[in-house]
Coordinates of C-alpha atoms in Angstrom, one line a residue:
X1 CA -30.7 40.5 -25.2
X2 CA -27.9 42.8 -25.0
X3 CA -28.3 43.3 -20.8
X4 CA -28.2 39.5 -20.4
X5 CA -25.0 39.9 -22.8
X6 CA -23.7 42.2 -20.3
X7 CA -25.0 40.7 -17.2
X8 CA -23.1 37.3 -18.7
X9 CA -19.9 39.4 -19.6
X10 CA -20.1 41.0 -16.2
X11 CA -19.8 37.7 -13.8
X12 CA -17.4 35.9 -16.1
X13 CA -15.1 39.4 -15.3
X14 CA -15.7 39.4 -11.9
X15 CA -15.5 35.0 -11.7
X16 CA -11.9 35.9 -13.4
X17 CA -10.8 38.5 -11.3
X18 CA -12.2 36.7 -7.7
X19 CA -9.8 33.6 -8.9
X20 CA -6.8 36.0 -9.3
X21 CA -7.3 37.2 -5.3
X22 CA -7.5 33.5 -4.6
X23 CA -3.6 31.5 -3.1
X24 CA -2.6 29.3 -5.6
X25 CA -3.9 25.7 -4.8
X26 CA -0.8 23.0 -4.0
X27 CA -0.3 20.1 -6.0
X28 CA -1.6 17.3 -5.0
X29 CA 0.9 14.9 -3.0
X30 CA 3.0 12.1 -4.7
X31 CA 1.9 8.7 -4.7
X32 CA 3.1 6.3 -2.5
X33 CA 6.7 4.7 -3.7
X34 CA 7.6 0.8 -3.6
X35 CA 9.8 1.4 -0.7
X36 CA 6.9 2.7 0.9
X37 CA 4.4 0.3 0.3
X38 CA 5.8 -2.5 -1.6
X39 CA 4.4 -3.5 -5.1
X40 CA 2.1 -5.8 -6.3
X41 CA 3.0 -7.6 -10.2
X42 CA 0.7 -9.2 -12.2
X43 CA -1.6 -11.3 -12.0
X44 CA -0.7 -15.0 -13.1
X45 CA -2.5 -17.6 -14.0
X46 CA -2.6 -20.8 -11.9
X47 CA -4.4 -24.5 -12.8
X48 CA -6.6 -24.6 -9.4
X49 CA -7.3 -23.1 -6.8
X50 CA -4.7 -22.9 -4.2
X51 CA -6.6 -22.7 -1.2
X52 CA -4.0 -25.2 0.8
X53 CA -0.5 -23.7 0.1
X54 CA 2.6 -24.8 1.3
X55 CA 6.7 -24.2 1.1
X56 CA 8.6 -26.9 0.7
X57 CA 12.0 -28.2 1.4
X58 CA 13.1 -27.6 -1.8
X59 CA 12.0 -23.9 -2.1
X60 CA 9.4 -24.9 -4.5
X61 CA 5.2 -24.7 -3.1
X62 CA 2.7 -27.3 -3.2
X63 CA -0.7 -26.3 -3.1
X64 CA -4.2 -28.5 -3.5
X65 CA -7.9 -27.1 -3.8
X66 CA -11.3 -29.3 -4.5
X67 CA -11.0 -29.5 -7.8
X68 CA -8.2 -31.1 -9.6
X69 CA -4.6 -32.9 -8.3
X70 CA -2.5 -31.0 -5.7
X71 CA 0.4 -29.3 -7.6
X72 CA 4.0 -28.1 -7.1
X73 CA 5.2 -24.9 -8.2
X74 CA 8.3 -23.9 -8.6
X75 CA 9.0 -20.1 -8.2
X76 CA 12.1 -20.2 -10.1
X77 CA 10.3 -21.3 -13.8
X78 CA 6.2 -20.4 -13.1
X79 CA 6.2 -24.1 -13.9
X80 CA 3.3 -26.8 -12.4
X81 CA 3.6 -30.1 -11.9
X82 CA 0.7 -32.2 -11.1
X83 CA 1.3 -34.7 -7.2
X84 CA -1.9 -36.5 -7.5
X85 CA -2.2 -37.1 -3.5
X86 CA -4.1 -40.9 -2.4
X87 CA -6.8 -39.4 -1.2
X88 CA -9.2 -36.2 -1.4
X89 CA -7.1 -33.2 0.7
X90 CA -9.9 -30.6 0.5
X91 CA -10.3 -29.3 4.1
X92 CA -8.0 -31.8 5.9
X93 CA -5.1 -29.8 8.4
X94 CA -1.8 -30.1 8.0
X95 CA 1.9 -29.0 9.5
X96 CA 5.6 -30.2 9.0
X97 CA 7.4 -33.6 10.6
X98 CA 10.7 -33.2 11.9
X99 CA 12.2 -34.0 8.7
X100 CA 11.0 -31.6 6.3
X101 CA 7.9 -34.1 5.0
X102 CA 4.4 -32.6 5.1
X103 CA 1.9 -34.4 7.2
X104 CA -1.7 -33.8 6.3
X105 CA -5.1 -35.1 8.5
X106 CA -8.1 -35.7 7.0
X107 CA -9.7 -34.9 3.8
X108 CA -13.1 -34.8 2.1
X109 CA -16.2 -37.2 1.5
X110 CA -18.8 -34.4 1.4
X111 CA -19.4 -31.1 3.0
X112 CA -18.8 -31.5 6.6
X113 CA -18.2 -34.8 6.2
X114 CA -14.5 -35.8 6.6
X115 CA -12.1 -38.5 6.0
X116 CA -9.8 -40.5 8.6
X117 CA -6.8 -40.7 6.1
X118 CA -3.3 -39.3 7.0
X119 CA -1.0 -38.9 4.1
X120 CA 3.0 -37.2 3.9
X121 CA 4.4 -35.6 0.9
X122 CA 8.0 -36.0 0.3
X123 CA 9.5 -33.2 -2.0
X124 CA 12.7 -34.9 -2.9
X125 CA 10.7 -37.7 -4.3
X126 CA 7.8 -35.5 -5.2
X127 CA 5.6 -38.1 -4.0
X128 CA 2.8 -38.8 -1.7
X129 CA 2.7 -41.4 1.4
X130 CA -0.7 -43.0 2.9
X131 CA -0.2 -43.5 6.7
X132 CA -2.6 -45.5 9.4
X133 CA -6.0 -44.0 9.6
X134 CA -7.2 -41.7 12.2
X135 CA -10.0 -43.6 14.6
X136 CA -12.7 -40.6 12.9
X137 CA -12.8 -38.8 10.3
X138 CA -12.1 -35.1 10.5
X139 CA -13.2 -32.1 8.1
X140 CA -11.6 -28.8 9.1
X141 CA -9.4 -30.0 11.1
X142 CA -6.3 -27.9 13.1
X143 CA -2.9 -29.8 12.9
X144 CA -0.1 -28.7 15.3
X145 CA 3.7 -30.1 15.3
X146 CA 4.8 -30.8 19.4
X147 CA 8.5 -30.2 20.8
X148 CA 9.0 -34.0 20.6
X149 CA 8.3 -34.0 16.6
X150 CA 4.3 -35.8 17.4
X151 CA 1.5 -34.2 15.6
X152 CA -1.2 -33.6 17.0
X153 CA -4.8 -33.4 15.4
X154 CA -8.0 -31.6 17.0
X155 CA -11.3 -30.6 16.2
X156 CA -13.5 -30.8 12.7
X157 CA -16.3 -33.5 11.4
X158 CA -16.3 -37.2 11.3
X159 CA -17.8 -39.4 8.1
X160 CA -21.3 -39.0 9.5
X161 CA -21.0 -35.1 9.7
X162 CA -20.6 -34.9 13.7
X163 CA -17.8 -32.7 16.0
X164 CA -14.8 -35.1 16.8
X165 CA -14.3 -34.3 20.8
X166 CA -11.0 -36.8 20.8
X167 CA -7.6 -35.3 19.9
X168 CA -5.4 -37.6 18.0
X169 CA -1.7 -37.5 18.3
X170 CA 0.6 -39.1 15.8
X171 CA 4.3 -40.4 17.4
X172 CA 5.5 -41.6 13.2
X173 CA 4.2 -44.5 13.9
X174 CA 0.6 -45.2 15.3
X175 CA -2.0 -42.7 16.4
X176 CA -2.9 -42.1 20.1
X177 CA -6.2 -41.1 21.5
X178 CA -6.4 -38.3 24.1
X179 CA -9.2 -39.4 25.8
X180 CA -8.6 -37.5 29.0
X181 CA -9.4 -34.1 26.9
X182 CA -12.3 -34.9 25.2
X183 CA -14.1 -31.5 23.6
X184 CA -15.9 -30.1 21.1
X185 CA -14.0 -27.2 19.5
X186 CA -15.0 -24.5 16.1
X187 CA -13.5 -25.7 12.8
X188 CA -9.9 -24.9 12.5
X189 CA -9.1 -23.9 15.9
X190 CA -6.3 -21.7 16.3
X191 CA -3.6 -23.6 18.2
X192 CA -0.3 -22.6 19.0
X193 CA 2.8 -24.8 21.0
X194 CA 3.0 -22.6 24.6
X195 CA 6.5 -21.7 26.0
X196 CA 5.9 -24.4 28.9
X197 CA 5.0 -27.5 26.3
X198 CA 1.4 -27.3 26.2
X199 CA -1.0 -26.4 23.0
X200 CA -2.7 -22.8 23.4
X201 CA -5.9 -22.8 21.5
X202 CA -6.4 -19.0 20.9
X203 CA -9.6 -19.2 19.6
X204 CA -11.8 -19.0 16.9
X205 CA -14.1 -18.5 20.6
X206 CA -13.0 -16.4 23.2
X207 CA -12.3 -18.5 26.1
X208 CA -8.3 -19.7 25.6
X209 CA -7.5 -22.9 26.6
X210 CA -5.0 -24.9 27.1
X211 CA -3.9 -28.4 26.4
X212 CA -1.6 -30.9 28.3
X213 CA -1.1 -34.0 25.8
X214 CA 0.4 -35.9 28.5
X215 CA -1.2 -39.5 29.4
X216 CA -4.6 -39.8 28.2
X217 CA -4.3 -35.0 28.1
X218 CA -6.3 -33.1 29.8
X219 CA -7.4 -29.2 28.9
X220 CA -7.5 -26.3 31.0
X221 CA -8.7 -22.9 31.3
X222 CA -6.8 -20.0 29.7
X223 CA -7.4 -16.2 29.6
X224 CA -10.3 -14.6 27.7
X225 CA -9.8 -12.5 24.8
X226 CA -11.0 -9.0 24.9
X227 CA -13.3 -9.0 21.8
X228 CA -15.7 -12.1 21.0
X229 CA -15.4 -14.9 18.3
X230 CA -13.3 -14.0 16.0
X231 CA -14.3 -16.9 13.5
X232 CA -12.2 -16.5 10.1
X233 CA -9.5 -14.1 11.3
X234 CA -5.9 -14.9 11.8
X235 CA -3.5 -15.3 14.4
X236 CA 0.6 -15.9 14.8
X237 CA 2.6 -16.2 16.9
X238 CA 5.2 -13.1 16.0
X239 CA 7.5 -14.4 18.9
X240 CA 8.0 -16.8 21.2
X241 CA 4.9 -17.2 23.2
X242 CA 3.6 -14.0 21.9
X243 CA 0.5 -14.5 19.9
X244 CA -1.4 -11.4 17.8
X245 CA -4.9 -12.2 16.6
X246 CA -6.4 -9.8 14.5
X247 CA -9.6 -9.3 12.5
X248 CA -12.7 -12.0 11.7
X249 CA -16.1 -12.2 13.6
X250 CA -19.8 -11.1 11.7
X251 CA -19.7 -8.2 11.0
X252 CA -15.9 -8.2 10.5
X253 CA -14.0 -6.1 13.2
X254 CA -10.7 -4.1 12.5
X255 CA -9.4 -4.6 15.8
X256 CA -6.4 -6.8 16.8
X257 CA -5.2 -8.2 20.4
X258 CA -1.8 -9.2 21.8
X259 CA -0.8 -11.8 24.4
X260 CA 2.7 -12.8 25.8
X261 CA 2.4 -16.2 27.2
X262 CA 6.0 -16.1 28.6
X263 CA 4.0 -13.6 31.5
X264 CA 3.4 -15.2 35.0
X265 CA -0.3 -14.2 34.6
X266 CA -0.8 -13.3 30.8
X267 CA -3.7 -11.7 29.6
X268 CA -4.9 -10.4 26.0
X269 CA -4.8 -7.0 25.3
X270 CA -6.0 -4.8 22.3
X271 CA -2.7 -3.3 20.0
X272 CA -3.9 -1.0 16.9
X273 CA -6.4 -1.8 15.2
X274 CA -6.8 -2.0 10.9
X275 CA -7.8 0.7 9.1
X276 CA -10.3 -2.0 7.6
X277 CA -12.5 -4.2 9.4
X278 CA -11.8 -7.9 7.8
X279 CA -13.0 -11.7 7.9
X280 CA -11.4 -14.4 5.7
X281 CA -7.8 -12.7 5.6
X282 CA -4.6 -14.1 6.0
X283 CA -1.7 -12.6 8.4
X284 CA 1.5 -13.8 7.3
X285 CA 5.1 -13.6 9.3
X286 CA 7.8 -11.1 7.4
X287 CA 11.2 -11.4 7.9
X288 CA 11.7 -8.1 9.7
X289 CA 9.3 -9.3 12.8
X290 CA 6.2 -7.1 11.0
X291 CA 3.2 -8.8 10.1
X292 CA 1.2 -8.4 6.7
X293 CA -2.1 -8.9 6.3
X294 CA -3.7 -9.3 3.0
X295 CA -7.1 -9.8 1.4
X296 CA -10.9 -10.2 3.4
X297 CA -13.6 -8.6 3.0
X298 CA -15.4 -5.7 5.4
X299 CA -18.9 -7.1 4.1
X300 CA -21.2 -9.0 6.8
X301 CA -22.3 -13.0 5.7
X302 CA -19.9 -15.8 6.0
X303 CA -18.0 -14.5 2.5
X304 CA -19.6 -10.9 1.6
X305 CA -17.2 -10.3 -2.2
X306 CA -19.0 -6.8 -1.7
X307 CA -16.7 -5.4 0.6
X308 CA -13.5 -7.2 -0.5
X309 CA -10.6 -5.8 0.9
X310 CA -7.4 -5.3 -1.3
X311 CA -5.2 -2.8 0.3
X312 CA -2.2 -4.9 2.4
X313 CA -1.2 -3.3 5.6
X314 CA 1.7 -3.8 8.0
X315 CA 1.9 -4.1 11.8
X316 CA 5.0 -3.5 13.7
X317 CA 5.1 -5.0 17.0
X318 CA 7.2 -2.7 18.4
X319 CA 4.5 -0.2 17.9
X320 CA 1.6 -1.7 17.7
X321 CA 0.4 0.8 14.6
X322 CA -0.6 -0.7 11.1
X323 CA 0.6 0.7 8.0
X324 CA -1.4 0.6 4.7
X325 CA 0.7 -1.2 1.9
X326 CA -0.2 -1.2 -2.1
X327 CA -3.7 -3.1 -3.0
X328 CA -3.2 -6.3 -4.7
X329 CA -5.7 -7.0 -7.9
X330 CA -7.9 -9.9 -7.0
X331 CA -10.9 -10.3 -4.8
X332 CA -9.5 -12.8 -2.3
X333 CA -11.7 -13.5 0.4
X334 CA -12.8 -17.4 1.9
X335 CA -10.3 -20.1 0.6
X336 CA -7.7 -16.9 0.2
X337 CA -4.1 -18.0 0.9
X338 CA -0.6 -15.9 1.4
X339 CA 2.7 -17.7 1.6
X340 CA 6.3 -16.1 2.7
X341 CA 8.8 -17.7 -0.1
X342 CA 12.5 -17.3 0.5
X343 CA 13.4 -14.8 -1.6
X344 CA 11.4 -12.5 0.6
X345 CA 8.1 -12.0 -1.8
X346 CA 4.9 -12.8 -0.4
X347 CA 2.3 -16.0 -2.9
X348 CA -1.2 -14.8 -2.5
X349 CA -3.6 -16.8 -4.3
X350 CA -6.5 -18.8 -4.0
X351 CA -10.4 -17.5 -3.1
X352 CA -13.4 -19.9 -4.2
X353 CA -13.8 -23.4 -5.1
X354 CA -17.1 -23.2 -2.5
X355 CA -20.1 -21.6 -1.2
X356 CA -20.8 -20.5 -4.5
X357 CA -18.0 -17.9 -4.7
X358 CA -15.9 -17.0 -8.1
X359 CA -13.5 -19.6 -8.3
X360 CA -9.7 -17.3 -8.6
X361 CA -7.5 -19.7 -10.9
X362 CA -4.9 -16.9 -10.5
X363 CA -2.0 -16.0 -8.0
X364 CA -0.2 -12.5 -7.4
X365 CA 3.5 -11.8 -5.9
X366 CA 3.9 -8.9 -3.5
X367 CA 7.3 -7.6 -2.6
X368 CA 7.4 -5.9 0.2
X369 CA 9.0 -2.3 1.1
X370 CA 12.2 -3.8 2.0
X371 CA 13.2 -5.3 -1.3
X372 CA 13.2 -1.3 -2.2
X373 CA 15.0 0.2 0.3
X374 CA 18.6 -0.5 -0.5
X375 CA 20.8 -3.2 -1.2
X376 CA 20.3 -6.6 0.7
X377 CA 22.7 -8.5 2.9
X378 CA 24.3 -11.7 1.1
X379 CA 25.4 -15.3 2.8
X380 CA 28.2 -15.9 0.5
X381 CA 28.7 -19.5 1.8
X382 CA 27.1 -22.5 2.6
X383 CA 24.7 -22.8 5.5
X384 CA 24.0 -26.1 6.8
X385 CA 20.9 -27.9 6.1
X386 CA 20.3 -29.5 9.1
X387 CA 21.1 -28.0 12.7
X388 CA 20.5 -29.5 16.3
X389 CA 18.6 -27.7 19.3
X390 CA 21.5 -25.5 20.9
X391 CA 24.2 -25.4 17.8
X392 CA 25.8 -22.4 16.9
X393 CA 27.1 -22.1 13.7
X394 CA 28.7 -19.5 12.0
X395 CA 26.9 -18.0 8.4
X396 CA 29.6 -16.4 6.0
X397 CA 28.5 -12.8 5.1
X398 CA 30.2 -8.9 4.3
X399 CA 27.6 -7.6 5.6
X400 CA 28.3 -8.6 9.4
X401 CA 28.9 -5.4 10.6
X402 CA 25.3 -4.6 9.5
X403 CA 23.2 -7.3 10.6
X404 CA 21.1 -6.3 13.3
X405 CA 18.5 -8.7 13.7
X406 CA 18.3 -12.6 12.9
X407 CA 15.0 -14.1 12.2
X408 CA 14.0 -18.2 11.8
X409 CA 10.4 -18.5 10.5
X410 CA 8.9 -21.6 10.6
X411 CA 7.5 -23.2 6.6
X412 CA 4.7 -22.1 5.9
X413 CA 1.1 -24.3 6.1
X414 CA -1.9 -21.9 5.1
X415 CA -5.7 -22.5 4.4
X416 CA -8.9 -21.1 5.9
X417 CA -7.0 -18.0 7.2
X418 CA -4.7 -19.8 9.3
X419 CA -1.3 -21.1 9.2
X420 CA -0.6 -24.1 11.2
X421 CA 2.9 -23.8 11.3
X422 CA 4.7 -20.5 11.0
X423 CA 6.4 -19.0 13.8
X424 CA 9.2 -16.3 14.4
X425 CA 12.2 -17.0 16.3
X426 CA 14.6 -13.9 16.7
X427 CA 18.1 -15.7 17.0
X428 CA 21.1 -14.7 19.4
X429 CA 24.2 -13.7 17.3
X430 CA 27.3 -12.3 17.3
X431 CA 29.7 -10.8 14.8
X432 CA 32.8 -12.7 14.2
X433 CA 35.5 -12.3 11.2
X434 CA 33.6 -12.7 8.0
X435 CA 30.2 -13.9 9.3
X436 CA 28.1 -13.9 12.1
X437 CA 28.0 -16.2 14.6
X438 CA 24.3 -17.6 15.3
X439 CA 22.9 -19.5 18.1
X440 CA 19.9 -21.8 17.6
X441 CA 17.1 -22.2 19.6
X442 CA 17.7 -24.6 22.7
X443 CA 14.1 -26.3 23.1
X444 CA 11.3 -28.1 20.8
X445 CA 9.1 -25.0 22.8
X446 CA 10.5 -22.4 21.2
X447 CA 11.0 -23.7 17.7
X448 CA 9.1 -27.2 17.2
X449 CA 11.3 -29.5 14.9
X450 CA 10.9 -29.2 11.4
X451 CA 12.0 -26.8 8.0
X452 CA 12.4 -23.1 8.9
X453 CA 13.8 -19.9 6.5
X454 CA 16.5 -18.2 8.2
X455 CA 17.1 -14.3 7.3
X456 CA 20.1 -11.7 7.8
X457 CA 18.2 -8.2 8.6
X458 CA 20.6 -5.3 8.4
X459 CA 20.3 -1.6 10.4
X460 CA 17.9 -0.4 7.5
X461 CA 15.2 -3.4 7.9
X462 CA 16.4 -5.0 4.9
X463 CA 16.5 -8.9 4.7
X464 CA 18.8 -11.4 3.2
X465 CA 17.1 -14.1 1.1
X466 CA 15.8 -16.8 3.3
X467 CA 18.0 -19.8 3.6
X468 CA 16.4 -23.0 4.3
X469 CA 17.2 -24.9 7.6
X470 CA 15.7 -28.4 9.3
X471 CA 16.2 -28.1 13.0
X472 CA 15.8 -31.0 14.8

């Protein structure tokens, strides 16, 4: 007993004295600060779920799910109000009229089986509108606003459950058949207006297309994307013609690709890819140019909640690098929705209310880096609410000498990891006394008619609050 005593005293003296010799160890880093990574504030609690969310005229958001009426919500109070809507929404596409109105296509009988019904929802009456009928059904359709102010309406599932080949375009007053371009496309096709007119479908497959919606339209053949389908990722256009699609595809990919359709002979390219692989995510326009992304999951299956994904990250186009931002708190992968509000802040909501998954009657609000990193520029004066193709107007603002950048980002229209409207515009301006002097876009190909958020961004990347312009 008394040599294991000293056989025991022995190594704890020569543990001690071997940790004296050692360096001191450094203290672990800091965490991350807002104005790194943005925060994330608590969760809230919402009556549905939100898995169609849109910005409205008004500032305020209307969002519908499958269960229960479509409601507004008005960021201001955290109040609800219930829009019962004429007809079932659930799975039905969707995108702005000229004048400010939100068109919807479609709707639900069944799974896969889709309604003909075209409604509008006015937010200064906060009511809804039933239109003519579509000549099919559709279920997952894509929606997609035109330079002349016609919606077009492609793809999903008739009544009966079959692929709708015939694209339907809407003039405000009767529908038109394209039968020239008749073809079968995936559910929710990403489609974007090109810089010459046509519709670019950038997938969910990999051969691009594109669509003349001319006379009876007619579709042609576009470049190929570098990786294969990327069915439930997300795509924008961050600029003019410029289109990044990132993520989706089983299993889910990290990787991202870039194409510039302005080029004589464009083709996609691969930018930076994620630090996490991710399908059912939504990317979502900021006003700085970057692009967020938020929510997924890294799991294999059509909607794997093992594997959810809820660190945010950032790319900037100029570098094509992504940047991890704060996790949110929910699980939020298929019916998943995140909405840019004007003040800046990020809505991201909805997940569930199908396929079995955990239905997320909640919704979280991220702010961003910027709203950390200094004071913001102010418009001190009025801006006008409505502006025509080639005005320049001039927006009040002490901050004129700072402004280096001038964004216009089309509303908002999210579901299924795709927004059918949203677009960036960088605007040409100029400083004049007491304001800056802005020049809107010239053509419906740049900037389609309809509600956009326009933003001040000064030298440090800091944005104004949005204010909310109808071009037309």
């Amino acid at each position: 007993m008394s040599i294991t005593k000293t056989a025991q005293r022995g190594l704890v003296l020569l543990l001690v004295a071997c940790s004296e010799s050692l360096p001191p160890q450094p203290p672990p880093p800091p965490p991350p600060t807002k104005d790194q990574v943005g925060e994330w504030a608590a969760v809230q609690p919402a009556p549905i779920v939100q898995l169609h969310l849109h910005l409205l005229l008004n500032g305020k958001v209307l969002s519908w799910g499958h269960v229960g009426d479509p409601q507004v919500w008005d960021p201001a109070t955290g109040a609800f109000t219930a829009v019962p809507s004429p007809s079932l929404l659930f799975c039905a596409g969707h995108d702005f009229l000229p004048d400010g109105r939100l068109f919807v296509a479609g709707g639900h009988i069944s799974d896969l089986h889709g309604l003909p019904n075209a409604n509008v929802f006015d937010p200064n009456t906060g009511t809804w509108q039933a239109l003519p009928s579509m000549a099919a059904g559709r279920w997952y359709p894509t929606t997609t606003t035109l330079p002349n102010g016609d919606v077009l309406t492609l793809a999903g599932t008739d009544s009966a459950g079959a692929d709708v080949p015939i694209p339907e375009v809407w003039d405000g007053t009767s529908w038109r058949r394209l039968l020239g371009a008749s073809l079968v496309l995936p559910y929710y096709p990403r489609t974007f207006v090109a810089p010459d007119g046509r519709v670019f479908y950038a997938g969910e497959g990999q051969q691009t297309l594109y669509l003349d919606v001319t006379g009876a339209g007619h579709w042609s053949g576009g470049p190929r994307r570098q990786f294969g389908t990327r069915d439930y990722g997300s795509a924008v256009m961050y600029e003019p013609g410029k289109i990044l699609y990132v993520g989706g595809g089983d299993p889910p990919t990290n990787t991202a690709e870039i194409i510039d359709l302005n080029q004589p002979n464009p083709a996609w390219s691969f930018t930076g890819s994620m630090t996490f692989p991710r399908r059912q995510m939504n990317a979502t326009l900021l006003p700085t140019g970057d692009v967020l992304v938020t929510g997924g999951t890294d799991g294999s299956g059509f909607n794997n909640p093992v594997g959810g994904v809820h660190v945010a990250e950032l790319w900037n186009p100029a570098t094509g690098r992504w940047t991890w931002m704060a996790s949110n708190h929910v699980t939020r992968i298929y019916h998943g929705t995140t909405l840019l509000l004007p003040d800046g802040r990020l809505l991201h909501t909805g997940s569930g209310d199908a396929s079995g998954a955990e239905n997320e009657l909640s919704f979280e609000l991220f702010s961003p880096p910027y709203l950390f990193q200094g004071p913001r520029p102010t418009i001190t004066g009025a801006v006008p609410g409505g502006v025509g193709y080639g005005d320049t107007v001039v927006v009040p603002t002490p901050d004129a000498a700072a402004i280096t950048k001038v964004t216009f980002i089309r509303f908002g229209s999210v579901t299924h990891a795709f927004d059918q409207s949203q677009r960036l515009v960088p605007l040409r301006f100029s400083q004049v006394p007491n304001g800056v002097s802005i020049a809107f876009p010239a053509t419906g190909t740049i900037a389609p008619p309809g509600p956009y958020l326009l933003f001040l961004v000064n030298s440090k990347g800091v944005p104004s609050e949005g204010r909310i312009v109808l071009l037309r």
